[in-house]
PDB file of C-alpha atoms and ligand atoms in Angstrom:
ATOM      1  CA  MET K   1       3.625  69.732  -3.664  1.00  0.00           C
ATOM      2  CA  HIS K   2       4.065  66.687  -5.565  1.00  0.00           C
ATOM      3  CA  ASP K   3       4.133  65.250  -8.960  1.00  0.00           C
ATOM      4  CA  GLY K   4       0.778  63.635 -10.027  1.00  0.00           C
ATOM      5  CA  VAL K   5       0.930  59.823  -9.437  1.00  0.00           C
ATOM      6  CA  SER K   6      -0.189  57.078 -11.067  1.00  0.00           C
ATOM      7  CA  ALA K   7      -2.056  54.173  -9.477  1.00  0.00           C
ATOM      8  CA  ASP K   8      -4.654  52.100 -10.285  1.00  0.00           C
ATOM      9  CA  SER K   9      -7.431  50.991  -7.685  1.00  0.00           C
ATOM     10  CA  GLY K  10     -11.181  50.437  -7.302  1.00  0.00           C
ATOM     11  CA  GLN K  11     -11.589  52.722  -4.575  1.00  0.00           C
ATOM     12  CA  LYS K  12      -9.669  55.535  -6.479  1.00  0.00           C
ATOM     13  CA  ILE K  13     -10.086  57.921  -9.457  1.00  0.00           C
ATOM     14  CA  ALA K  14      -6.684  57.007 -11.250  1.00  0.00           C
ATOM     15  CA  ILE K  15      -5.663  58.253 -14.560  1.00  0.00           C
ATOM     16  CA  HIS K  16      -2.723  56.879 -16.086  1.00  0.00           C
ATOM     17  CA  ASN K  17      -0.590  58.411 -18.945  1.00  0.00           C
ATOM     18  CA  LEU K  18      -3.538  59.979 -20.509  1.00  0.00           C
ATOM     19  CA  SER K  19      -3.078  61.876 -23.920  1.00  0.00           C
ATOM     20  CA  LYS K  20      -5.602  63.419 -26.312  1.00  0.00           C
ATOM     21  CA  THR K  21      -4.807  65.172 -29.511  1.00  0.00           C
ATOM     22  CA  TYR K  22      -7.568  67.243 -31.291  1.00  0.00           C
ATOM     23  CA  THR K  23      -7.205  67.029 -35.207  1.00  0.00           C
ATOM     24  CA  ARG K  24      -9.160  69.891 -37.285  1.00  0.00           C
ATOM     25  CA  GLY K  25      -8.442  69.595 -41.019  1.00  0.00           C
ATOM     26  CA  ASP K  26      -4.577  69.397 -41.419  1.00  0.00           C
ATOM     27  CA  GLN K  27      -4.049  70.958 -38.099  1.00  0.00           C
ATOM     28  CA  THR K  28      -3.270  69.091 -34.578  1.00  0.00           C
ATOM     29  CA  VAL K  29      -3.681  70.023 -30.968  1.00  0.00           C
ATOM     30  CA  ARG K  30      -2.241  68.089 -28.387  1.00  0.00           C
ATOM     31  CA  ALA K  31      -4.966  68.855 -25.848  1.00  0.00           C
ATOM     32  CA  LEU K  32      -3.379  66.583 -23.170  1.00  0.00           C
ATOM     33  CA  SER K  33      -0.011  64.949 -22.648  1.00  0.00           C
ATOM     34  CA  ASP K  34       0.894  61.948 -20.339  1.00  0.00           C
ATOM     35  CA  VAL K  35      -1.344  62.887 -17.540  1.00  0.00           C
ATOM     36  CA  ASN K  36      -0.942  60.780 -14.733  1.00  0.00           C
ATOM     37  CA  LEU K  37      -3.204  61.481 -11.380  1.00  0.00           C
ATOM     38  CA  SER K  38      -4.595  59.381  -8.430  1.00  0.00           C
ATOM     39  CA  PHE K  39      -7.404  60.480  -5.837  1.00  0.00           C
ATOM     40  CA  SER K  40      -9.144  58.795  -3.255  1.00  0.00           C
ATOM     41  CA  GLU K  41     -12.595  58.685  -2.556  1.00  0.00           C
ATOM     42  CA  GLY K  42     -14.182  61.752  -0.981  1.00  0.00           C
ATOM     43  CA  THR K  43     -11.347  63.865  -2.272  1.00  0.00           C
ATOM     44  CA  PHE K  44     -12.427  67.615  -3.922  1.00  0.00           C
ATOM     45  CA  VAL K  45      -9.709  68.016  -6.524  1.00  0.00           C
ATOM     46  CA  THR K  46      -9.604  71.394  -8.627  1.00  0.00           C
ATOM     47  CA  LEU K  47      -8.229  71.306 -12.086  1.00  0.00           C
ATOM     48  CA  PHE K  48      -6.908  74.818 -12.083  1.00  0.00           C
ATOM     49  CA  GLY K  49      -5.175  76.620 -15.216  1.00  0.00           C
ATOM     50  CA  PRO K  50      -5.272  79.182 -17.857  1.00  0.00           C
ATOM     51  CA  SER K  51      -7.239  78.963 -20.959  1.00  0.00           C
ATOM     52  CA  GLY K  52      -6.287  76.050 -23.183  1.00  0.00           C
ATOM     53  CA  CYS K  53      -4.388  74.106 -20.955  1.00  0.00           C
ATOM     54  CA  GLY K  54      -7.087  70.841 -21.181  1.00  0.00           C
ATOM     55  CA  LYS K  55      -8.956  71.534 -18.091  1.00  0.00           C
ATOM     56  CA  THR K  56     -12.273  70.907 -19.838  1.00  0.00           C
ATOM     57  CA  THR K  57     -10.846  68.064 -22.261  1.00  0.00           C
ATOM     58  CA  LEU K  58      -9.896  66.123 -19.116  1.00  0.00           C
ATOM     59  CA  LEU K  59     -13.173  66.425 -17.536  1.00  0.00           C
ATOM     60  CA  ARG K  60     -15.028  65.672 -20.550  1.00  0.00           C
ATOM     61  CA  ILE K  61     -12.948  62.382 -21.110  1.00  0.00           C
ATOM     62  CA  LEU K  62     -13.753  61.558 -17.181  1.00  0.00           C
ATOM     63  CA  ALA K  63     -17.288  62.196 -18.112  1.00  0.00           C
ATOM     64  CA  GLY K  64     -17.115  59.995 -20.979  1.00  0.00           C
ATOM     65  CA  LEU K  65     -18.116  62.515 -23.364  1.00  0.00           C
ATOM     66  CA  GLU K  66     -14.904  62.758 -25.320  1.00  0.00           C
ATOM     67  CA  THR K  67     -12.630  59.644 -26.273  1.00  0.00           C
ATOM     68  CA  HIS K  68      -8.714  59.557 -25.515  1.00  0.00           C
ATOM     69  CA  ASP K  69      -5.721  58.516 -27.737  1.00  0.00           C
ATOM     70  CA  SER K  70      -3.922  56.520 -25.206  1.00  0.00           C
ATOM     71  CA  GLY K  71      -3.748  55.754 -21.486  1.00  0.00           C
ATOM     72  CA  ASP K  72      -6.244  54.634 -19.116  1.00  0.00           C
ATOM     73  CA  VAL K  73      -8.753  56.044 -16.923  1.00  0.00           C
ATOM     74  CA  SER K  74     -10.400  54.273 -13.684  1.00  0.00           C
ATOM     75  CA  LEU K  75     -13.115  55.974 -11.988  1.00  0.00           C
ATOM     76  CA  PHE K  76     -13.872  53.584  -8.711  1.00  0.00           C
ATOM     77  CA  GLY K  77     -13.121  50.555 -10.914  1.00  0.00           C
ATOM     78  CA  GLU K  78     -15.234  51.751 -14.064  1.00  0.00           C
ATOM     79  CA  THR K  79     -14.007  53.043 -17.310  1.00  0.00           C
ATOM     80  CA  PRO K  80     -15.874  56.470 -17.758  1.00  0.00           C
ATOM     81  CA  GLN K  81     -18.265  54.772 -20.275  1.00  0.00           C
ATOM     82  CA  GLN K  82     -19.421  52.302 -17.706  1.00  0.00           C
ATOM     83  CA  ALA K  83     -19.626  54.948 -15.071  1.00  0.00           C
ATOM     84  CA  THR K  84     -22.152  56.901 -17.243  1.00  0.00           C
ATOM     85  CA  ARG K  85     -23.949  54.147 -18.223  1.00  0.00           C
ATOM     86  CA  ALA K  86     -24.219  53.078 -14.418  1.00  0.00           C
ATOM     87  CA  LYS K  87     -25.182  56.881 -13.542  1.00  0.00           C
ATOM     88  CA  ASN K  88     -22.110  57.030 -11.331  1.00  0.00           C
ATOM     89  CA  ILE K  89     -21.117  60.494 -12.653  1.00  0.00           C
ATOM     90  CA  ALA K  90     -23.111  63.829 -11.967  1.00  0.00           C
ATOM     91  CA  TRP K  91     -22.409  66.492 -14.158  1.00  0.00           C
ATOM     92  CA  VAL K  92     -22.644  70.153 -13.237  1.00  0.00           C
ATOM     93  CA  PRO K  93     -22.568  72.256 -16.181  1.00  0.00           C
ATOM     94  CA  GLN K  94     -21.170  75.881 -16.704  1.00  0.00           C
ATOM     95  CA  SER K  95     -25.025  77.053 -17.149  1.00  0.00           C
ATOM     96  CA  ALA K  96     -27.746  75.686 -15.100  1.00  0.00           C
ATOM     97  CA  ALA K  97     -29.626  73.813 -17.779  1.00  0.00           C
ATOM     98  CA  LEU K  98     -32.899  73.467 -15.689  1.00  0.00           C
ATOM     99  CA  LEU K  99     -36.012  72.803 -17.347  1.00  0.00           C
ATOM    100  CA  PRO K 100     -38.304  75.686 -17.468  1.00  0.00           C
ATOM    101  CA  TRP K 101     -41.621  74.085 -17.157  1.00  0.00           C
ATOM    102  CA  LEU K 102     -40.717  72.369 -14.111  1.00  0.00           C
ATOM    103  CA  SER K 103     -40.501  73.559 -10.570  1.00  0.00           C
ATOM    104  CA  ILE K 104     -37.136  74.068  -9.065  1.00  0.00           C
ATOM    105  CA  ARG K 105     -37.952  70.847  -6.762  1.00  0.00           C
ATOM    106  CA  ALA K 106     -39.063  68.652  -9.783  1.00  0.00           C
ATOM    107  CA  ASN K 107     -35.778  69.660 -11.641  1.00  0.00           C
ATOM    108  CA  VAL K 108     -33.700  68.548  -8.683  1.00  0.00           C
ATOM    109  CA  LYS K 109     -35.470  65.377  -8.379  1.00  0.00           C
ATOM    110  CA  LEU K 110     -35.686  64.463 -11.956  1.00  0.00           C
ATOM    111  CA  SER K 111     -32.218  63.179 -12.163  1.00  0.00           C
ATOM    112  CA  GLN K 112     -32.652  61.269  -8.825  1.00  0.00           C
ATOM    113  CA  MET K 113     -35.757  59.430 -10.301  1.00  0.00           C
ATOM    114  CA  VAL K 114     -33.836  58.631 -13.672  1.00  0.00           C
ATOM    115  CA  ASN K 115     -30.872  57.443 -11.816  1.00  0.00           C
ATOM    116  CA  ARG K 116     -33.205  55.052  -9.790  1.00  0.00           C
ATOM    117  CA  ALA K 117     -35.078  53.809 -12.699  1.00  0.00           C
ATOM    118  CA  ALA K 118     -31.770  52.743 -14.402  1.00  0.00           C
ATOM    119  CA  ASP K 119     -30.676  51.032 -11.161  1.00  0.00           C
ATOM    120  CA  HIS K 120     -33.842  49.045 -11.102  1.00  0.00           C
ATOM    121  CA  LEU K 121     -33.599  48.141 -14.586  1.00  0.00           C
ATOM    122  CA  ALA K 122     -29.822  47.245 -14.131  1.00  0.00           C
ATOM    123  CA  GLY K 123     -30.712  45.302 -10.959  1.00  0.00           C
ATOM    124  CA  VAL K 124     -27.972  47.031  -8.919  1.00  0.00           C
ATOM    125  CA  ARG K 125     -28.138  48.214  -5.186  1.00  0.00           C
ATOM    126  CA  LYS K 126     -30.142  51.510  -4.498  1.00  0.00           C
ATOM    127  CA  ARG K 127     -27.932  54.406  -3.988  1.00  0.00           C
ATOM    128  CA  LEU K 128     -28.185  56.346  -0.860  1.00  0.00           C
ATOM    129  CA  PRO K 129     -31.295  58.288  -0.849  1.00  0.00           C
ATOM    130  CA  GLU K 130     -30.797  62.001  -0.647  1.00  0.00           C
ATOM    131  CA  ASP K 131     -33.341  64.344   0.489  1.00  0.00           C
ATOM    132  CA  ALA K 132     -34.029  66.901  -2.305  1.00  0.00           C
ATOM    133  CA  ASP K 133     -35.775  69.197   0.010  1.00  0.00           C
ATOM    134  CA  GLN K 134     -33.055  69.167   2.582  1.00  0.00           C
ATOM    135  CA  VAL K 135     -30.111  69.776   0.164  1.00  0.00           C
ATOM    136  CA  LEU K 136     -32.205  72.684  -1.554  1.00  0.00           C
ATOM    137  CA  ALA K 137     -32.462  74.139   1.948  1.00  0.00           C
ATOM    138  CA  ASP K 138     -28.654  73.535   2.465  1.00  0.00           C
ATOM    139  CA  LEU K 139     -28.153  75.738  -0.479  1.00  0.00           C
ATOM    140  CA  GLY K 140     -30.653  78.453   0.570  1.00  0.00           C
ATOM    141  CA  LEU K 141     -33.526  77.436  -1.683  1.00  0.00           C
ATOM    142  CA  ALA K 142     -35.942  76.228   0.520  1.00  0.00           C
ATOM    143  CA  ASP K 143     -38.323  79.183  -0.084  1.00  0.00           C
ATOM    144  CA  PHE K 144     -37.794  78.704  -3.682  1.00  0.00           C
ATOM    145  CA  ALA K 145     -38.628  74.646  -4.256  1.00  0.00           C
ATOM    146  CA  ASP K 146     -41.984  75.468  -5.962  1.00  0.00           C
ATOM    147  CA  ALA K 147     -40.741  78.322  -7.925  1.00  0.00           C
ATOM    148  CA  ARG K 148     -40.188  77.913 -11.809  1.00  0.00           C
ATOM    149  CA  PRO K 149     -36.186  78.654 -12.945  1.00  0.00           C
ATOM    150  CA  ALA K 150     -37.202  81.742 -14.563  1.00  0.00           C
ATOM    151  CA  GLN K 151     -38.082  83.081 -11.081  1.00  0.00           C
ATOM    152  CA  LEU K 152     -34.925  82.772  -9.648  1.00  0.00           C
ATOM    153  CA  SER K 153     -32.039  84.850 -10.019  1.00  0.00           C
ATOM    154  CA  GLY K 154     -28.556  83.165 -11.869  1.00  0.00           C
ATOM    155  CA  GLY K 155     -26.774  82.666  -8.873  1.00  0.00           C
ATOM    156  CA  MET K 156     -30.333  80.905  -7.220  1.00  0.00           C
ATOM    157  CA  ARG K 157     -30.503  78.676 -10.577  1.00  0.00           C
ATOM    158  CA  GLN K 158     -26.902  77.727 -10.487  1.00  0.00           C
ATOM    159  CA  ARG K 159     -27.329  76.715  -6.628  1.00  0.00           C
ATOM    160  CA  ALA K 160     -30.201  74.617  -7.956  1.00  0.00           C
ATOM    161  CA  ALA K 161     -28.110  73.076 -10.842  1.00  0.00           C
ATOM    162  CA  ILE K 162     -25.602  72.081  -7.650  1.00  0.00           C
ATOM    163  CA  ALA K 163     -28.294  70.813  -5.799  1.00  0.00           C
ATOM    164  CA  ARG K 164     -29.476  68.584  -8.444  1.00  0.00           C
ATOM    165  CA  GLY K 165     -25.957  67.338  -8.743  1.00  0.00           C
ATOM    166  CA  PHE K 166     -25.831  66.166  -4.944  1.00  0.00           C
ATOM    167  CA  VAL K 167     -29.353  64.769  -5.190  1.00  0.00           C
ATOM    168  CA  GLN K 168     -28.560  62.430  -8.012  1.00  0.00           C
ATOM    169  CA  GLY K 169     -26.567  60.361  -5.568  1.00  0.00           C
ATOM    170  CA  ALA K 170     -23.830  59.713  -8.085  1.00  0.00           C
ATOM    171  CA  PRO K 171     -20.482  59.067  -6.460  1.00  0.00           C
ATOM    172  CA  LEU K 172     -18.784  61.411  -8.378  1.00  0.00           C
ATOM    173  CA  MET K 173     -19.382  64.989  -9.367  1.00  0.00           C
ATOM    174  CA  LEU K 174     -17.813  66.910 -12.158  1.00  0.00           C
ATOM    175  CA  MET K 175     -17.933  70.436 -12.384  1.00  0.00           C
ATOM    176  CA  ASP K 176     -17.148  72.760 -15.243  1.00  0.00           C
ATOM    177  CA  GLU K 177     -16.569  76.226 -14.180  1.00  0.00           C
ATOM    178  CA  PRO K 178     -20.097  76.158 -12.512  1.00  0.00           C
ATOM    179  CA  PHE K 179     -19.960  79.727 -11.337  1.00  0.00           C
ATOM    180  CA  SER K 180     -17.916  81.096 -14.512  1.00  0.00           C
ATOM    181  CA  ALA K 181     -21.499  83.312 -15.383  1.00  0.00           C
ATOM    182  CA  LEU K 182     -22.032  84.715 -12.176  1.00  0.00           C
ATOM    183  CA  ASP K 183     -21.142  88.137 -10.929  1.00  0.00           C
ATOM    184  CA  GLU K 184     -18.293  88.390  -8.122  1.00  0.00           C
ATOM    185  CA  LEU K 185     -20.504  88.907  -4.832  1.00  0.00           C
ATOM    186  CA  THR K 186     -22.726  86.251  -6.093  1.00  0.00           C
ATOM    187  CA  ARG K 187     -19.868  83.783  -6.845  1.00  0.00           C
ATOM    188  CA  ASP K 188     -18.360  84.428  -3.353  1.00  0.00           C
ATOM    189  CA  ALA K 189     -21.947  83.496  -1.756  1.00  0.00           C
ATOM    190  CA  VAL K 190     -22.391  80.402  -4.035  1.00  0.00           C
ATOM    191  CA  ARG K 191     -18.874  79.182  -3.359  1.00  0.00           C
ATOM    192  CA  LEU K 192     -19.336  79.196   0.570  1.00  0.00           C
ATOM    193  CA  ARG K 193     -22.710  77.503   0.002  1.00  0.00           C
ATOM    194  CA  LEU K 194     -21.029  74.683  -2.152  1.00  0.00           C
ATOM    195  CA  LEU K 195     -18.153  74.444   0.595  1.00  0.00           C
ATOM    196  CA  ASP K 196     -20.628  73.878   3.340  1.00  0.00           C
ATOM    197  CA  VAL K 197     -22.660  71.164   1.372  1.00  0.00           C
ATOM    198  CA  TRP K 198     -19.643  69.738   0.249  1.00  0.00           C
ATOM    199  CA  GLU K 199     -18.122  69.430   3.825  1.00  0.00           C
ATOM    200  CA  ARG K 200     -21.013  67.854   5.172  1.00  0.00           C
ATOM    201  CA  LYS K 201     -21.331  65.025   2.190  1.00  0.00           C
ATOM    202  CA  ARG K 202     -17.872  64.683   1.117  1.00  0.00           C
ATOM    203  CA  LYS K 203     -18.471  63.226  -2.251  1.00  0.00           C
ATOM    204  CA  THR K 204     -15.736  63.157  -4.529  1.00  0.00           C
ATOM    205  CA  VAL K 205     -15.713  66.153  -6.790  1.00  0.00           C
ATOM    206  CA  ILE K 206     -13.394  67.063  -9.891  1.00  0.00           C
ATOM    207  CA  PHE K 207     -14.083  70.753 -10.296  1.00  0.00           C
ATOM    208  CA  VAL K 208     -12.828  73.097 -13.139  1.00  0.00           C
ATOM    209  CA  THR K 209     -11.624  76.892 -12.391  1.00  0.00           C
ATOM    210  CA  HIS K 210      -9.477  79.578 -13.735  1.00  0.00           C
ATOM    211  CA  SER K 211      -9.505  81.378  -9.982  1.00  0.00           C
ATOM    212  CA  ALA K 212      -6.557  80.345  -7.675  1.00  0.00           C
ATOM    213  CA  LEU K 213      -8.614  81.937  -4.825  1.00  0.00           C
ATOM    214  CA  GLU K 214     -11.601  79.434  -5.587  1.00  0.00           C
ATOM    215  CA  ALA K 215      -9.502  76.442  -6.006  1.00  0.00           C
ATOM    216  CA  VAL K 216      -7.938  76.878  -2.520  1.00  0.00           C
ATOM    217  CA  LEU K 217     -11.158  77.876  -1.016  1.00  0.00           C
ATOM    218  CA  LEU K 218     -12.546  74.473  -2.060  1.00  0.00           C
ATOM    219  CA  SER K 219     -10.137  71.892  -2.572  1.00  0.00           C
ATOM    220  CA  ASP K 220      -8.423  69.124  -0.848  1.00  0.00           C
ATOM    221  CA  LYS K 221      -5.905  69.077  -4.110  1.00  0.00           C
ATOM    222  CA  VAL K 222      -5.323  71.584  -6.834  1.00  0.00           C
ATOM    223  CA  VAL K 223      -4.108  70.292 -10.011  1.00  0.00           C
ATOM    224  CA  VAL K 224      -1.841  72.850 -11.332  1.00  0.00           C
ATOM    225  CA  MET K 225      -1.862  72.449 -15.280  1.00  0.00           C
ATOM    226  CA  THR K 226       0.149  74.268 -17.968  1.00  0.00           C
ATOM    227  CA  PRO K 227      -0.546  74.295 -21.842  1.00  0.00           C
ATOM    228  CA  ARG K 228       0.983  73.665 -25.355  1.00  0.00           C
ATOM    229  CA  PRO K 229       0.636  70.448 -24.630  1.00  0.00           C
ATOM    230  CA  GLY K 230      -1.974  70.617 -21.963  1.00  0.00           C
ATOM    231  CA  ARG K 231      -0.274  68.743 -18.821  1.00  0.00           C
ATOM    232  CA  VAL K 232      -0.018  68.450 -15.241  1.00  0.00           C
ATOM    233  CA  HIS K 233       2.687  70.576 -13.700  1.00  0.00           C
ATOM    234  CA  ALA K 234       2.125  69.941 -10.363  1.00  0.00           C
ATOM    235  CA  VAL K 235      -0.647  68.621  -7.582  1.00  0.00           C
ATOM    236  CA  VAL K 236      -0.547  70.785  -4.436  1.00  0.00           C
ATOM    237  CA  ASP K 237      -2.328  69.679  -1.454  1.00  0.00           C
ATOM    238  CA  ILE K 238      -4.611  72.334   0.478  1.00  0.00           C
ATOM    239  CA  ASP K 239      -3.952  71.350   4.024  1.00  0.00           C
ATOM    240  CA  LEU K 240      -6.125  74.381   5.374  1.00  0.00           C
ATOM    241  CA  PRO K 241      -8.458  73.134   8.378  1.00  0.00           C
ATOM    242  CA  ARG K 242     -11.980  72.395   7.579  1.00  0.00           C
ATOM    243  CA  PRO K 243     -14.840  73.351   8.018  1.00  0.00           C
ATOM    244  CA  ARG K 244     -13.712  76.540   5.926  1.00  0.00           C
ATOM    245  CA  GLY K 245     -16.227  79.130   6.347  1.00  0.00           C
ATOM    246  CA  ARG K 246     -16.292  82.793   5.187  1.00  0.00           C
ATOM    247  CA  ALA K 247     -13.446  83.863   7.800  1.00  0.00           C
ATOM    248  CA  VAL K 248     -10.828  81.462   6.097  1.00  0.00           C
ATOM    249  CA  LEU K 249     -11.015  84.036   3.207  1.00  0.00           C
ATOM    250  CA  ASP K 250      -9.448  86.729   5.442  1.00  0.00           C
ATOM    251  CA  SER K 251      -6.702  84.414   6.860  1.00  0.00           C
ATOM    252  CA  PRO K 252      -3.213  84.673   6.495  1.00  0.00           C
ATOM    253  CA  GLU K 253      -2.730  81.117   5.755  1.00  0.00           C
ATOM    254  CA  PHE K 254      -5.431  81.092   2.913  1.00  0.00           C
ATOM    255  CA  ALA K 255      -3.661  84.397   1.211  1.00  0.00           C
ATOM    256  CA  ALA K 256      -0.258  82.422   1.404  1.00  0.00           C
ATOM    257  CA  LYS K 257      -1.668  79.419  -0.230  1.00  0.00           C
ATOM    258  CA  VAL K 258      -3.486  81.189  -3.005  1.00  0.00           C
ATOM    259  CA  ARG K 259       0.030  82.684  -3.607  1.00  0.00           C
ATOM    260  CA  GLU K 260       1.830  79.609  -3.734  1.00  0.00           C
ATOM    261  CA  VAL K 261      -0.935  78.000  -5.946  1.00  0.00           C
ATOM    262  CA  GLN K 262      -0.235  81.153  -8.491  1.00  0.00           C
ATOM    263  CA  HIS K 263       3.353  80.903  -8.001  1.00  0.00           C
ATOM    264  CA  ILE K 264       3.533  77.371  -9.074  1.00  0.00           C
ATOM    265  CA  LEU K 265       1.263  78.244 -12.240  1.00  0.00           C
ATOM    266  CA  ARG K 266       3.861  80.671 -12.941  1.00  0.00           C
ATOM    267  CA  GLN K 267       6.869  78.354 -12.456  1.00  0.00           C
ATOM    268  CA  GLY K 268       5.011  76.090 -15.022  1.00  0.00           C
ATOM    269  CA  TRP K 269       4.689  78.988 -17.655  1.00  0.00           C
ATOM    270  CA  GLU K 270       8.094  79.824 -17.025  1.00  0.00           C
ATOM    271  CA  ALA K 271       9.624  76.622 -17.698  1.00  0.00           C
ATOM    272  CA  ASP K 272       7.724  76.467 -21.388  1.00  0.00           C
ATOM    273  CA  GLU K 273       9.366  79.716 -22.058  1.00  0.00           C
TER     274      GLU K 273
HETATM  275  N1  ATP J 301     -13.238  69.995 -30.141  1.00  0.00           N
HETATM  276  C1  ATP J 301     -12.258  70.629 -30.476  1.00  0.00           C
HETATM  277  N2  ATP J 301     -11.460  70.394 -31.289  1.00  0.00           N
HETATM  278  C2  ATP J 301     -10.175  70.964 -31.685  1.00  0.00           C
HETATM  279  N3  ATP J 301      -9.416  71.554 -30.721  1.00  0.00           N
HETATM  280  C3  ATP J 301     -10.155  71.798 -29.573  1.00  0.00           C
HETATM  281  C4  ATP J 301     -11.290  71.187 -29.068  1.00  0.00           C
HETATM  282  N4  ATP J 301     -11.577  71.298 -28.298  1.00  0.00           N
HETATM  283  C5  ATP J 301     -10.581  71.713 -27.475  1.00  0.00           C
HETATM  284  N5  ATP J 301      -9.645  71.965 -28.337  1.00  0.00           N
HETATM  285  C6  ATP J 301      -8.282  72.440 -28.019  1.00  0.00           C
HETATM  286  O1  ATP J 301      -7.544  71.832 -26.684  1.00  0.00           O
HETATM  287  C7  ATP J 301      -7.089  72.649 -26.183  1.00  0.00           C
HETATM  288  C8  ATP J 301      -7.156  72.501 -24.953  1.00  0.00           C
HETATM  289  O2  ATP J 301      -8.550  72.711 -24.666  1.00  0.00           O
HETATM  290  P1  ATP J 301      -9.604  72.557 -23.519  1.00  0.00           P
HETATM  291  O3  ATP J 301     -10.942  73.518 -23.770  1.00  0.00           O
HETATM  292  O4  ATP J 301      -9.655  71.591 -22.785  1.00  0.00           O
HETATM  293  O5  ATP J 301      -8.780  73.796 -22.327  1.00  0.00           O
HETATM  294  P2  ATP J 301      -9.280  74.491 -21.465  1.00  0.00           P
HETATM  295  O6  ATP J 301      -8.235  74.548 -20.243  1.00  0.00           O
HETATM  296  O7  ATP J 301     -10.625  73.886 -20.573  1.00  0.00           O
HETATM  297  O8  ATP J 301      -9.816  76.305 -21.645  1.00  0.00           O
HETATM  298  P3  ATP J 301     -10.705  76.913 -21.099  1.00  0.00           P
HETATM  299  O9  ATP J 301     -10.328  77.451 -19.694  1.00  0.00           O
HETATM  300  O10 ATP J 301     -10.761  78.142 -22.305  1.00  0.00           O
HETATM  301  O11 ATP J 301     -12.251  76.648 -21.067  1.00  0.00           O
HETATM  302  C9  ATP J 301      -6.946  74.094 -26.780  1.00  0.00           C
HETATM  303  O12 ATP J 301      -5.707  74.516 -27.239  1.00  0.00           O
HETATM  304  C10 ATP J 301      -8.262  73.921 -27.349  1.00  0.00           C
HETATM  305  O13 ATP J 301      -8.283  75.022 -28.357  1.00  0.00           O
END
C-alpha cells in the first residue's frame, strides 16, 4: 500500500491536486479534495469506495464530462477535453446504451467507424485495427452478432457494450459501474469475460465499483476512496498473478487481498469519525 503519487508524463495518467466542489443553491458539496494519482499505460485501475466518495465525479472529469475547480489532469499528455476530441477515450456506461435498430455487430463497429472518420479528418495516424467479430467472440457473443439488442439478455447487452469499448481503439477505457444492473451470477460471468479480454489486450482501464471482490479480481491497482470530502485514502497494489481465471476466486490469497482492501476502507472511515 502507498499513497497516491503525483507525476506528469506523456506516458501516464497523471492527476495532480485535483479538487471539485458542486454548488446547489446556497449549499456546496466538496466532491473531491486534493486527489493525486499516477498510473502507467496498460494498468487496470479501480476506483473503489462507498456511495458519495466522488468515484463518478472523478471518472466524469477524466472523460471531459465535468469541469474541476483546481489541479491538473494529464491523460498520456492530453487534457481530458483534448483526449475526448481526439477520440482517445472509450466510455462504458452503467447501462449498455445500444442503438435498438442496429445489430450487435453494427453497434459495436459504429464507434470504431466514427473514430476512424475523426482520425481521417484530423489527419492523425490510424489507430490499431480491432476485429469486431473477434472481440464479440472473445466475449461469448459470436452467435449474436446479427441479433438486435432487444433479443439479448441484460448480461449479453453489457458484454456488447464492453466489446464496443474495446473495438473503438481508444487507449483509455473508462467504465462506470458497468455491471451494477446485473444479477450476481451474470455479474460473475461478465467479470470473468472482461478479465479474459483485458488480459489479452492490456488497455489502460479506469473502472468504478462498490465491490471489493470485483476490484481485487480485475485490478492492478485499487484506489480506495472515502467521502466527505471525497478523497484518496490509499492505493493498493493487487499483485495476484495473471491470468486470473475463475480459480483465483477460491484462492486464499484472493480472499486475503479482498479482506485487506475492505480493512483499508474501514480504516479510512474510522479516521473520519
Ligand atoms: N451534479 C451534482 N450536483 C451537486 N452535487 C453532486 C452532483 N454530482 C455529485 N454530487 C455530490 O458529490 C458527491 C460525490 O458524488 P459522486 O456521484 O461522484 O460519488 P460516487 O462515489 O460516485 O457515489 P455513487 O457510488 O453513489 O455513485 C456526493 O456528495 C454527491 O451528492
